[in-house]
Coordinates of C-alpha atoms in Angstrom, one line a residue:
M22 CA 46.7 -52.0 39.4
N23 CA 47.0 -50.7 42.8
E24 CA 49.8 -49.1 45.0
Y25 CA 51.5 -52.4 45.5
T26 CA 52.1 -53.0 41.9
R27 CA 55.9 -52.5 41.0
R28 CA 57.1 -49.9 38.7
E29 CA 59.0 -52.6 37.2
E30 CA 55.9 -54.3 36.4
V31 CA 53.9 -51.6 35.1
R32 CA 56.8 -50.5 32.9
A33 CA 57.4 -54.2 31.5
T34 CA 53.7 -54.4 30.9
F35 CA 53.5 -51.2 28.9
I36 CA 56.6 -52.1 27.0
A37 CA 55.3 -55.5 26.0
S38 CA 51.8 -54.1 25.1
A39 CA 53.5 -51.5 22.8
I40 CA 55.7 -54.3 21.0
L41 CA 52.6 -56.4 20.7
V42 CA 50.6 -53.6 19.2
L43 CA 53.4 -52.7 16.6
C44 CA 54.5 -56.1 15.7
I45 CA 51.1 -57.6 15.4
A46 CA 50.0 -54.7 13.3
V47 CA 52.7 -55.1 10.9
A48 CA 52.3 -58.8 10.8
V49 CA 48.6 -58.5 9.9
L50 CA 49.1 -56.0 7.4
R51 CA 51.6 -58.2 5.7
L52 CA 49.6 -61.3 5.8
V53 CA 46.5 -59.3 4.4
T54 CA 48.2 -57.5 1.6
V55 CA 50.4 -60.6 0.2
E56 CA 49.9 -61.7 -3.2
G57 CA 51.0 -64.9 -5.0
R58 CA 53.8 -64.7 -7.5
L59 CA 53.3 -63.8 -11.0
V60 CA 53.0 -66.9 -13.2
P61 CA 51.9 -67.6 -17.0
D62 CA 48.3 -67.6 -17.0
P63 CA 47.1 -71.4 -17.6
G64 CA 43.9 -70.1 -18.7
A65 CA 45.4 -68.2 -21.6
R66 CA 47.6 -71.1 -22.6
R67 CA 44.6 -73.5 -22.6
Q68 CA 42.6 -70.9 -24.8
A69 CA 45.4 -70.7 -27.2
E70 CA 45.7 -74.6 -27.4
E71 CA 41.8 -75.0 -27.9
S72 CA 42.0 -72.2 -30.6
E73 CA 44.9 -73.9 -32.3
A74 CA 43.2 -77.3 -32.3
R75 CA 40.0 -75.6 -34.1
V76 CA 42.1 -74.7 -37.0
A77 CA 42.7 -78.0 -38.5
P78 CA 39.0 -79.1 -38.3
A79 CA 38.2 -75.6 -40.1
R80 CA 41.0 -76.2 -42.7
A81 CA 39.3 -79.5 -43.5
C82 CA 36.1 -78.1 -43.8
A83 CA 37.3 -75.4 -46.0
L84 CA 39.1 -78.0 -48.3
A85 CA 35.8 -80.2 -48.5
G86 CA 33.9 -77.0 -49.3
E87 CA 36.2 -76.3 -52.3
K88 CA 36.1 -79.9 -53.6
L89 CA 32.4 -80.1 -53.0
V90 CA 32.1 -77.4 -55.9
V91 CA 34.4 -79.5 -58.2
E92 CA 32.9 -82.9 -57.1
I93 CA 29.3 -81.5 -58.0
D94 CA 30.5 -80.6 -61.5
L95 CA 32.3 -84.0 -62.1
F96 CA 29.5 -86.1 -60.6
K97 CA 26.8 -84.1 -63.1
K98 CA 29.0 -85.0 -66.1
A99 CA 29.4 -88.6 -65.0
A100 CA 25.7 -88.9 -64.6
K101 CA 25.2 -87.4 -68.2
S102 CA 27.4 -90.0 -69.6
A103 CA 25.8 -92.7 -67.5
R104 CA 22.4 -91.5 -68.8
M105 CA 21.2 -91.1 -65.4
P106 CA 17.9 -89.0 -65.4
T107 CA 18.4 -85.5 -64.3
P108 CA 16.3 -84.1 -61.4
G109 CA 12.7 -83.4 -62.5
E110 CA 13.2 -85.5 -65.8
E111 CA 10.4 -88.1 -66.3
P112 CA 10.6 -90.8 -68.9
P113 CA 7.9 -90.4 -71.8
A114 CA 4.8 -92.3 -71.4
P115 CA 4.1 -94.8 -74.3
P116 CA 1.0 -93.8 -76.3
I117 CA -2.2 -95.9 -75.7
T118 CA -3.7 -95.9 -79.2
K119 CA -1.9 -95.4 -82.5
T120 CA -3.3 -94.2 -85.7
R121 CA -3.1 -96.2 -89.1
A122 CA -0.1 -94.0 -90.2
Q123 CA 1.6 -94.6 -86.9
R124 CA 0.9 -98.2 -87.2
N125 CA 2.6 -98.4 -90.4
T126 CA 5.5 -96.2 -89.2
P127 CA 8.5 -98.0 -88.0
P128 CA 8.8 -97.7 -84.3
P129 CA 11.5 -95.2 -82.9
P130 CA 14.6 -96.5 -81.8
K131 CA 14.4 -97.6 -78.1
P132 CA 16.4 -95.6 -75.7
K133 CA 19.5 -96.8 -74.1
E134 CA 19.4 -98.0 -70.7
P135 CA 21.3 -96.2 -67.8
D136 CA 24.7 -97.4 -67.2
K137 CA 24.2 -98.5 -63.5
Q138 CA 27.4 -100.1 -63.2
G139 CA 29.6 -97.1 -62.4
A140 CA 26.9 -94.8 -61.0
W141 CA 27.8 -95.0 -57.2
A142 CA 31.6 -95.2 -58.0
S143 CA 31.4 -91.8 -59.8
A144 CA 29.1 -90.5 -56.9
Q145 CA 31.5 -91.7 -54.0
P146 CA 34.0 -88.7 -54.0
L147 CA 31.1 -86.4 -53.7
Y148 CA 29.5 -88.3 -50.9
K149 CA 32.8 -88.2 -49.2
Q150 CA 32.9 -84.4 -49.2
V151 CA 29.3 -84.4 -48.1
K152 CA 30.0 -86.4 -45.1
T153 CA 32.8 -84.2 -44.1
L154 CA 30.8 -80.9 -44.5
S155 CA 27.8 -82.3 -42.5
G156 CA 29.9 -81.7 -39.3
C157 CA 31.0 -78.3 -40.3
R158 CA 27.8 -76.3 -40.2
E159 CA 27.5 -75.9 -36.4
A160 CA 31.0 -74.7 -35.9
T161 CA 30.7 -72.2 -39.1
E162 CA 27.5 -70.8 -38.1
A163 CA 28.5 -70.3 -34.5
L164 CA 31.5 -68.3 -35.5
L165 CA 30.2 -66.3 -38.5
G166 CA 26.3 -66.6 -38.0
A167 CA 23.8 -68.4 -40.3
R168 CA 24.1 -66.8 -43.9
V169 CA 20.8 -67.0 -45.7
S170 CA 22.3 -67.6 -49.1
A171 CA 23.9 -70.6 -47.9
I172 CA 21.1 -72.3 -45.6
P173 CA 19.6 -74.2 -48.7
A174 CA 23.0 -75.8 -49.7
W175 CA 23.5 -76.6 -45.9
D176 CA 20.1 -78.3 -45.7
A177 CA 20.8 -80.4 -48.9
I178 CA 24.1 -81.4 -47.7
A179 CA 22.5 -82.5 -44.4
K180 CA 20.0 -84.5 -46.4
A181 CA 22.5 -86.1 -48.6
A182 CA 24.7 -87.1 -45.7
A183 CA 21.9 -88.9 -44.2
I184 CA 21.8 -91.3 -47.3
T185 CA 22.7 -94.8 -46.2
P186 CA 25.5 -96.2 -48.3
P187 CA 24.3 -98.8 -50.7
G188 CA 25.2 -102.5 -50.8
A189 CA 26.8 -104.4 -53.6
A190 CA 23.6 -104.6 -55.8
E191 CA 23.6 -102.4 -58.9
A192 CA 20.1 -101.2 -58.3
E193 CA 20.8 -99.9 -54.8
Q194 CA 23.9 -98.0 -55.9
F195 CA 22.1 -96.5 -58.8
E196 CA 19.3 -95.2 -56.6
A197 CA 21.6 -93.9 -54.0
A198 CA 23.5 -92.0 -56.8
K199 CA 20.2 -90.8 -58.2
Q200 CA 19.2 -89.3 -54.6
L201 CA 22.8 -87.6 -54.3
L202 CA 22.2 -86.1 -57.7
S203 CA 18.7 -84.9 -57.0
L204 CA 19.9 -83.3 -53.7
L205 CA 23.0 -81.6 -54.8
A206 CA 22.9 -80.9 -58.4
D207 CA 21.6 -77.3 -58.1
I208 CA 22.5 -76.1 -54.6
P209 CA 24.5 -73.1 -54.2
A210 CA 27.7 -75.0 -53.2
D211 CA 29.8 -71.9 -53.7
K212 CA 28.2 -70.4 -50.8
V213 CA 29.2 -73.2 -48.4
A214 CA 32.5 -73.2 -49.8
Q215 CA 33.0 -69.3 -49.1
A216 CA 31.5 -69.8 -45.6
T217 CA 33.9 -72.5 -44.7
K218 CA 36.8 -70.4 -46.1
D219 CA 36.0 -67.5 -44.0
A220 CA 35.4 -69.7 -40.8
E221 CA 38.9 -70.9 -41.4
A222 CA 40.4 -67.4 -41.6
A223 CA 38.5 -66.3 -38.6
Y224 CA 39.7 -69.5 -36.7
R225 CA 43.5 -68.7 -37.7
A226 CA 43.0 -65.1 -36.7
N227 CA 41.6 -66.1 -33.3
A228 CA 44.4 -68.8 -32.8
E229 CA 47.2 -66.1 -33.5
R230 CA 45.5 -63.8 -31.2
D231 CA 45.3 -66.2 -28.4
R232 CA 48.8 -67.3 -29.0
E233 CA 50.3 -63.8 -28.6
R234 CA 48.2 -63.5 -25.5
A235 CA 49.4 -66.5 -23.9
L236 CA 52.9 -65.4 -24.5
T237 CA 52.2 -62.3 -22.2
A238 CA 49.2 -63.1 -20.0
M239 CA 50.2 -63.6 -16.3
V240 CA 48.2 -64.1 -13.2
R241 CA 48.7 -64.2 -9.6
E242 CA 49.2 -67.6 -8.2
P243 CA 46.7 -68.6 -5.4
L244 CA 48.0 -68.5 -2.0
P245 CA 48.4 -72.0 -0.5
Q246 CA 45.5 -73.3 1.7
G247 CA 46.7 -74.8 4.9
V248 CA 45.1 -76.5 7.9
F249 CA 43.2 -73.3 8.5
S250 CA 41.6 -70.8 6.2
R251 CA 43.8 -67.6 5.8
R252 CA 41.3 -65.5 7.8
V253 CA 40.9 -68.3 10.8
A254 CA 44.8 -68.5 10.7
V255 CA 45.1 -64.8 11.3
S256 CA 42.5 -64.6 13.9
V257 CA 43.9 -67.4 15.8
G258 CA 47.4 -65.9 15.9
V259 CA 46.1 -62.5 17.0
G260 CA 43.8 -64.1 19.6
L261 CA 47.0 -66.0 21.0
T262 CA 48.8 -62.7 21.4
V263 CA 46.0 -61.1 23.1
C264 CA 45.6 -64.0 25.3
A265 CA 49.3 -63.7 26.4
L266 CA 48.7 -60.2 27.2
L267 CA 45.8 -60.7 29.2
I268 CA 47.5 -63.5 31.1
S269 CA 50.5 -61.2 31.8
Y270 CA 48.0 -58.4 33.0
L271 CA 46.2 -60.7 35.3
G272 CA 49.5 -62.1 36.5
V273 CA 50.7 -58.6 37.7
R274 CA 47.2 -57.7 39.3
A275 CA 47.2 -61.3 41.2
A276 CA 50.6 -60.5 42.7
S277 CA 49.8 -56.9 43.6
M278 CA 46.6 -58.2 45.3
R279 CA 48.7 -61.1 47.1
R280 CA 51.0 -58.3 48.3
L281 CA 48.0 -56.3 49.4
A282 CA 46.5 -59.2 51.3
T283 CA 50.0 -60.1 52.7
L284 CA 51.3 -56.7 54.0
L285 CA 48.1 -54.7 54.8
P286 CA 47.2 -56.7 58.0
L287 CA 50.8 -56.3 59.3
R288 CA 50.1 -52.8 59.9
D289 CA 48.5 -53.9 63.2
A290 CA 51.7 -55.5 64.3
V291 CA 53.5 -52.0 64.8
R292 CA 50.6 -51.1 67.1
S293 CA 51.0 -54.3 68.9
G294 CA 54.8 -53.8 69.5
R295 CA 55.9 -56.2 66.8
P296 CA 57.6 -53.7 64.2
G297 CA 60.0 -56.6 63.2
V298 CA 57.3 -58.8 61.8
Q299 CA 56.1 -56.1 59.3
A300 CA 59.7 -55.2 58.1
A301 CA 60.6 -58.9 57.8
E302 CA 57.8 -59.5 55.5
I303 CA 58.5 -56.5 53.5
L304 CA 62.0 -57.9 52.9
K305 CA 60.7 -61.4 51.9
T306 CA 57.9 -59.9 49.6
A307 CA 60.7 -57.8 47.9
A308 CA 62.8 -60.9 47.3
A309 CA 60.1 -62.3 45.0
H310 CA 60.6 -61.6 41.1
N311 CA 58.4 -59.5 39.1
S312 CA 55.0 -61.0 38.5
G313 CA 53.3 -61.0 35.0
E314 CA 54.5 -62.6 31.8
P315 CA 55.9 -59.9 29.6
G316 CA 58.3 -62.5 27.9
I317 CA 55.4 -64.5 26.4
V318 CA 53.9 -61.4 25.2
I319 CA 57.0 -60.1 23.5
G320 CA 57.8 -63.5 22.3
A321 CA 54.6 -64.1 20.8
A322 CA 54.6 -60.7 19.0
I323 CA 58.2 -61.3 17.6
G324 CA 57.5 -64.8 16.8
G325 CA 54.3 -63.8 14.7
L326 CA 55.9 -60.8 13.1
S327 CA 58.9 -63.1 12.0
A328 CA 56.8 -65.7 10.7
A329 CA 54.5 -63.0 8.7
L330 CA 57.8 -61.3 7.3
L331 CA 59.5 -64.8 6.2
A332 CA 56.6 -66.5 5.1
P333 CA 53.7 -64.4 4.5
K334 CA 52.0 -66.7 2.0
D335 CA 51.3 -69.5 4.6
A336 CA 49.2 -68.3 7.4
D337 CA 49.6 -71.5 9.3
L338 CA 53.2 -70.3 9.9
F339 CA 51.8 -67.3 11.5
V340 CA 50.0 -69.4 14.3
A341 CA 53.2 -71.6 14.6
G342 CA 55.5 -68.5 14.9
V343 CA 53.2 -67.1 17.6
M344 CA 53.0 -70.2 19.6
A345 CA 56.9 -70.8 19.2
G346 CA 57.3 -67.3 20.3
L347 CA 55.3 -67.9 23.5
L348 CA 57.6 -70.8 24.5
I349 CA 60.6 -68.9 23.5
G350 CA 59.6 -65.8 25.3
L351 CA 58.9 -67.7 28.3
G352 CA 62.3 -69.3 28.5
A353 CA 63.9 -65.7 27.8
Q354 CA 62.0 -64.2 30.7
W355 CA 63.1 -67.0 33.3
A356 CA 66.6 -66.7 32.0
F357 CA 66.5 -62.9 32.5
R358 CA 65.3 -63.3 36.0
L359 CA 67.9 -65.8 36.9
A360 CA 70.4 -63.4 35.6
I361 CA 69.5 -60.5 37.6
G362 CA 69.0 -62.6 40.7
A363 CA 68.7 -60.4 43.7
S364 CA 70.2 -57.4 42.2
R365 CA 66.8 -55.5 42.3
W366 CA 66.1 -56.7 45.9
R367 CA 67.1 -53.5 47.6
A368 CA 65.4 -51.2 45.4
R369 CA 62.2 -53.2 45.6
A370 CA 62.3 -53.3 49.4
T371 CA 62.8 -49.7 49.5
E372 CA 59.8 -49.2 47.1
L373 CA 57.6 -51.4 49.4
A374 CA 58.7 -49.3 52.4
E375 CA 57.6 -46.3 50.8
V376 CA 54.1 -47.6 50.7
E377 CA 53.9 -49.3 54.1
K378 CA 55.9 -46.8 56.2
P379 CA 57.4 -49.5 58.6
A380 CA 58.4 -48.7 62.1
I381 CA 61.8 -50.1 61.5
P382 CA 63.4 -48.3 58.9
I383 CA 64.2 -50.8 55.9
V384 CA 67.3 -48.6 55.1
L385 CA 68.7 -49.5 58.3
V386 CA 68.2 -53.3 58.1
L387 CA 69.6 -53.2 54.3
S388 CA 72.6 -51.4 55.5
G389 CA 73.3 -54.4 57.6
V390 CA 73.3 -56.6 54.6
K391 CA 76.7 -56.6 52.9
P392 CA 76.6 -56.0 49.4
G393 CA 76.9 -59.1 47.3
L394 CA 75.5 -61.5 50.2
E395 CA 71.9 -60.5 49.3
P396 CA 71.0 -64.1 48.0
E397 CA 72.4 -65.6 51.0
F398 CA 70.5 -63.3 53.5
I399 CA 67.2 -63.7 51.6
Q400 CA 67.6 -67.4 51.9
F401 CA 68.5 -67.3 55.6
L402 CA 65.5 -64.9 56.3
R403 CA 63.2 -67.3 54.5
S404 CA 64.2 -70.3 56.4
L405 CA 63.4 -68.7 59.9
P406 CA 60.1 -68.8 61.6
P407 CA 58.2 -65.4 61.5
A408 CA 59.1 -64.8 65.1
D409 CA 62.8 -65.4 64.6
A410 CA 62.8 -63.5 61.3
A411 CA 61.3 -60.5 63.0
A412 CA 64.0 -60.9 65.8
A413 CA 66.8 -61.0 63.2
V414 CA 65.6 -58.1 61.4
E415 CA 65.0 -55.8 64.7
K416 CA 68.7 -57.0 65.7
L417 CA 70.2 -56.0 62.3
A418 CA 68.3 -52.5 62.6
S419 CA 69.5 -52.1 66.0
Q420 CA 73.2 -52.9 65.1
A421 CA 72.9 -50.4 62.2
E422 CA 71.6 -47.7 64.4
E423 CA 74.3 -48.4 67.0
R424 CA 76.9 -48.0 64.1
I425 CA 75.5 -44.9 62.9
L426 CA 75.3 -43.3 66.3
A427 CA 78.9 -44.4 67.1
A428 CA 80.0 -43.0 63.8
A429 CA 78.1 -39.7 64.7
D430 CA 79.9 -39.6 68.0
A431 CA 83.2 -40.2 66.7
G432 CA 82.6 -37.6 64.0
A433 CA 81.5 -35.1 66.5
A434 CA 84.6 -35.9 68.8
F435 CA 87.1 -35.2 66.0
A436 CA 85.2 -32.2 64.8
P437 CA 87.5 -29.2 63.7
G438 CA 88.4 -26.9 66.6
K439 CA 87.8 -29.5 69.2
P440 CA 90.5 -31.4 71.0
P441 CA 90.1 -35.1 71.1
L442 CA 88.9 -36.5 74.5
G443 CA 91.2 -38.1 76.9

């Protein structure tokens, strides 16, 4: 800035800067602090659904545990009726030598053969419960922990579930039934039943708790991700407004330096006897509109603020608002310049005259221009060559000076106490 910078330009730059700082500060604060709307927590709902889904398998395991105890007792009774050897029972070995008395004694009745036909049929209900329970151990122990008292029963159940179902041969079915009896006859099945029952109760409690939590749990909806990330979008928008302010400031400085380069050399014209050249150039320079672009600064600030207040969740709209504000502000600035026209020409010429102190008083020249005809006079002055423009300005000043002197003489002639001449 220098002495050729207009007061209007300084005032407009200051006002634009103040508006920019206030608007962008509010906009950035709004963009940084905005949060997504509250929505039901999808994680809580998903957790509730998963907990609810675990209840049915837990219930099936608990039922299988209860039935296991019953089926073991029934199978043991069926095995006894079918004369299936109990675990650890070995058939008696026949004597190798016999005494005379033994030879004369009639042989004992031969033991009845086991009933192999229905052995596997009576074992199948127990085998079904074993297969069901074989998949329950991991979930049960994961929830309740491993219970020492139930470990032997769980191990036996795993071994029994690994038995391959026999074919149609009675011998295979009988052997499979014997293996099942030997593995499960003496296990603490009630411990497994109690563990599965406790696991079911725990799963039901967890499902109820998660269901109640899902009804009230709320989370913030994530903000939408646009073309830019939120931080980049805010930085770009702020950067655009700062660039607009810098452009406006550089425009004001360039105009003031241009006036300096134009008017400063003309001070020598006064010394060379061409005072009209300096006065004419002052009038032409004063006719130029203000420099700087305060309109784009104010437009960018208001556009960014409007976008941040109306749609704070979408940071891309902040950038769009700033860019739209630049264009709208530029259009509004030129419309304002066209609206004021040459109404500020006299004040601007007087301001430059205060700096240059021309030999021809600018006030005399301005008094020769009728109010309302400023645009026509400016257009006429610009159309003349420099020499003719200087001559026209000198003539206007001379005519104005003559009118002032004539008016002064007339006023003196009609002063109170003096008779009019002639």
